PDB file of C-alpha atoms in Angstrom:
ATOM      1  CA  MET M   1       6.756 -20.594  19.218  1.00  0.00           C
ATOM      2  CA  GLN M   2      10.052 -19.377  17.564  1.00  0.00           C
ATOM      3  CA  ILE M   3       8.901 -21.097  14.378  1.00  0.00           C
ATOM      4  CA  LEU M   4       5.809 -18.983  14.204  1.00  0.00           C
ATOM      5  CA  ASP M   5       7.493 -16.022  14.743  1.00  0.00           C
ATOM      6  CA  TRP M   6      10.067 -16.362  11.526  1.00  0.00           C
ATOM      7  CA  ILE M   7       7.319 -17.092   9.449  1.00  0.00           C
ATOM      8  CA  ARG M   8       5.693 -14.282  10.609  1.00  0.00           C
ATOM      9  CA  PHE M   9       8.975 -12.318   9.947  1.00  0.00           C
ATOM     10  CA  VAL M  10       9.230 -13.969   6.618  1.00  0.00           C
ATOM     11  CA  ALA M  11       5.872 -13.004   5.668  1.00  0.00           C
ATOM     12  CA  GLY M  12       5.917  -9.623   6.729  1.00  0.00           C
ATOM     13  CA  VAL M  13       8.803  -8.869   5.014  1.00  0.00           C
ATOM     14  CA  ALA M  14       7.336 -10.261   1.679  1.00  0.00           C
ATOM     15  CA  LEU M  15       4.457  -8.309   2.075  1.00  0.00           C
ATOM     16  CA  LEU M  16       6.884  -5.346   2.026  1.00  0.00           C
ATOM     17  CA  LEU M  17       8.780  -6.199  -0.929  1.00  0.00           C
ATOM     18  CA  ALA M  18       5.243  -6.797  -2.749  1.00  0.00           C
ATOM     19  CA  GLY M  19       4.610  -3.280  -1.704  1.00  0.00           C
ATOM     20  CA  LEU M  20       7.692  -2.165  -2.933  1.00  0.00           C
ATOM     21  CA  GLY M  21       7.415  -3.386  -6.347  1.00  0.00           C
ATOM     22  CA  ILE M  22       3.545  -2.191  -6.895  1.00  0.00           C
ATOM     23  CA  PHE M  23       5.027   1.289  -6.052  1.00  0.00           C
ATOM     24  CA  VAL M  24       7.723   0.942  -9.160  1.00  0.00           C
ATOM     25  CA  VAL M  25       4.947  -0.524 -11.031  1.00  0.00           C
ATOM     26  CA  GLN M  26       3.434   2.217 -10.216  1.00  0.00           C
ATOM     27  CA  LEU M  27       6.247   4.865 -11.275  1.00  0.00           C
ATOM     28  CA  PHE M  28       6.378   3.142 -14.621  1.00  0.00           C
ATOM     29  CA  GLY M  29       2.700   3.485 -15.009  1.00  0.00           C
ATOM     30  CA  VAL M  30       2.818   7.071 -13.995  1.00  0.00           C
ATOM     31  CA  PHE M  31       5.716   7.792 -16.789  1.00  0.00           C
ATOM     32  CA  LYS M  32       4.550   5.759 -19.368  1.00  0.00           C
ATOM     33  CA  PHE M  33       0.926   6.824 -20.326  1.00  0.00           C
ATOM     34  CA  LYS M  34       0.627   9.803 -21.978  1.00  0.00           C
ATOM     35  CA  TYR M  35      -3.033  11.267 -20.990  1.00  0.00           C
ATOM     36  CA  VAL M  36      -3.428  13.518 -18.188  1.00  0.00           C
ATOM     37  CA  LEU M  37      -6.004  11.148 -16.216  1.00  0.00           C
ATOM     38  CA  ASN M  38      -4.190   7.324 -17.329  1.00  0.00           C
ATOM     39  CA  ARG M  39      -1.305   8.828 -15.435  1.00  0.00           C
ATOM     40  CA  MET M  40      -3.545  10.361 -12.258  1.00  0.00           C
ATOM     41  CA  HIS M  41      -5.749   6.395 -12.562  1.00  0.00           C
ATOM     42  CA  ALA M  42      -2.031   4.454 -12.718  1.00  0.00           C
ATOM     43  CA  ALA M  43      -1.114   6.735  -9.373  1.00  0.00           C
ATOM     44  CA  ALA M  44      -4.423   6.223  -7.121  1.00  0.00           C
ATOM     45  CA  MET M  45      -4.705   2.551  -7.661  1.00  0.00           C
ATOM     46  CA  GLY M  46      -0.874   1.979  -7.252  1.00  0.00           C
ATOM     47  CA  ASP M  47      -0.755   4.070  -4.077  1.00  0.00           C
ATOM     48  CA  THR M  48      -3.900   1.624  -2.743  1.00  0.00           C
ATOM     49  CA  LEU M  49      -3.199  -0.955  -3.346  1.00  0.00           C
ATOM     50  CA  GLY M  50       0.777  -0.359  -2.533  1.00  0.00           C
ATOM     51  CA  ILE M  51      -0.062   1.435   0.963  1.00  0.00           C
ATOM     52  CA  GLY M  52      -2.402  -1.635   1.450  1.00  0.00           C
ATOM     53  CA  VAL M  53      -0.046  -4.357   1.221  1.00  0.00           C
ATOM     54  CA  SER M  54       3.035  -2.271   2.701  1.00  0.00           C
ATOM     55  CA  LEU M  55       1.093  -1.293   6.088  1.00  0.00           C
ATOM     56  CA  THR M  56      -0.594  -5.127   6.036  1.00  0.00           C
ATOM     57  CA  GLY M  57       3.344  -6.148   6.240  1.00  0.00           C
ATOM     58  CA  LEU M  58       4.138  -3.482   8.750  1.00  0.00           C
ATOM     59  CA  ILE M  59       1.258  -5.070  10.906  1.00  0.00           C
ATOM     60  CA  LEU M  60       2.561  -8.490  10.762  1.00  0.00           C
ATOM     61  CA  LEU M  61       6.062  -7.226  11.502  1.00  0.00           C
ATOM     62  CA  SER M  62       5.069  -5.418  14.676  1.00  0.00           C
ATOM     63  CA  GLY M  63       2.332  -7.853  15.847  1.00  0.00           C
ATOM     64  CA  PHE M  64      -1.090  -7.614  17.280  1.00  0.00           C
ATOM     65  CA  ASN M  65      -0.946  -5.153  19.800  1.00  0.00           C
ATOM     66  CA  MET M  66      -1.885  -1.089  20.225  1.00  0.00           C
ATOM     67  CA  THR M  67       0.353  -0.156  17.261  1.00  0.00           C
ATOM     68  CA  SER M  68      -1.123  -2.653  14.902  1.00  0.00           C
ATOM     69  CA  LEU M  69      -4.660  -1.260  15.480  1.00  0.00           C
ATOM     70  CA  LYS M  70      -3.161   2.157  14.734  1.00  0.00           C
ATOM     71  CA  LEU M  71      -1.728   0.844  11.111  1.00  0.00           C
ATOM     72  CA  GLY M  72      -5.072  -0.408  10.533  1.00  0.00           C
ATOM     73  CA  LEU M  73      -6.784   2.174  11.196  1.00  0.00           C
ATOM     74  CA  ILE M  74      -3.898   4.135   9.237  1.00  0.00           C
ATOM     75  CA  LEU M  75      -5.543   1.681   6.264  1.00  0.00           C
ATOM     76  CA  VAL M  76      -8.691   2.189   6.264  1.00  0.00           C
ATOM     77  CA  PHE M  77      -8.707   6.156   6.396  1.00  0.00           C
ATOM     78  CA  LEU M  78      -6.147   6.022   3.256  1.00  0.00           C
ATOM     79  CA  TRP M  79      -8.412   3.146   1.716  1.00  0.00           C
ATOM     80  CA  MET M  80     -10.927   5.917   1.750  1.00  0.00           C
ATOM     81  CA  ALA M  81      -9.163   9.201   1.003  1.00  0.00           C
ATOM     82  CA  SER M  82      -6.999   7.993  -2.289  1.00  0.00           C
ATOM     83  CA  PRO M  83      -9.559   7.274  -4.686  1.00  0.00           C
ATOM     84  CA  GLY M  84     -11.953   9.872  -3.520  1.00  0.00           C
ATOM     85  CA  SER M  85      -9.272  12.677  -3.645  1.00  0.00           C
ATOM     86  CA  SER M  86      -7.713  12.217  -7.174  1.00  0.00           C
ATOM     87  CA  HIS M  87     -10.873  11.503  -8.425  1.00  0.00           C
ATOM     88  CA  LEU M  88     -11.699  15.135  -6.835  1.00  0.00           C
ATOM     89  CA  ILE M  89      -8.510  16.087  -8.292  1.00  0.00           C
ATOM     90  CA  SER M  90      -9.774  14.779 -11.777  1.00  0.00           C
ATOM     91  CA  ARG M  91     -12.432  16.658 -11.853  1.00  0.00           C
TER      92      ARG M  91
END
């Protein structure tokens, strides 16, 4: 059973590092693009994907309990709210 805990830990840390990498790429995209709507698109898409990957890593690290359910609900809310809010801001 201990080997499964290590696999879950390594997968969770890998997802957290992947989320951090997505946020860094998003940061470069926001500063690279010249047009405002392109910047907003890079920020919204990077934010949605980065949050999704990072929260999935946190769900794996915390185990499957009430905390992971709450993190999953936060993930669903952010997936719905972030693209919609960036679209409304761009209008």
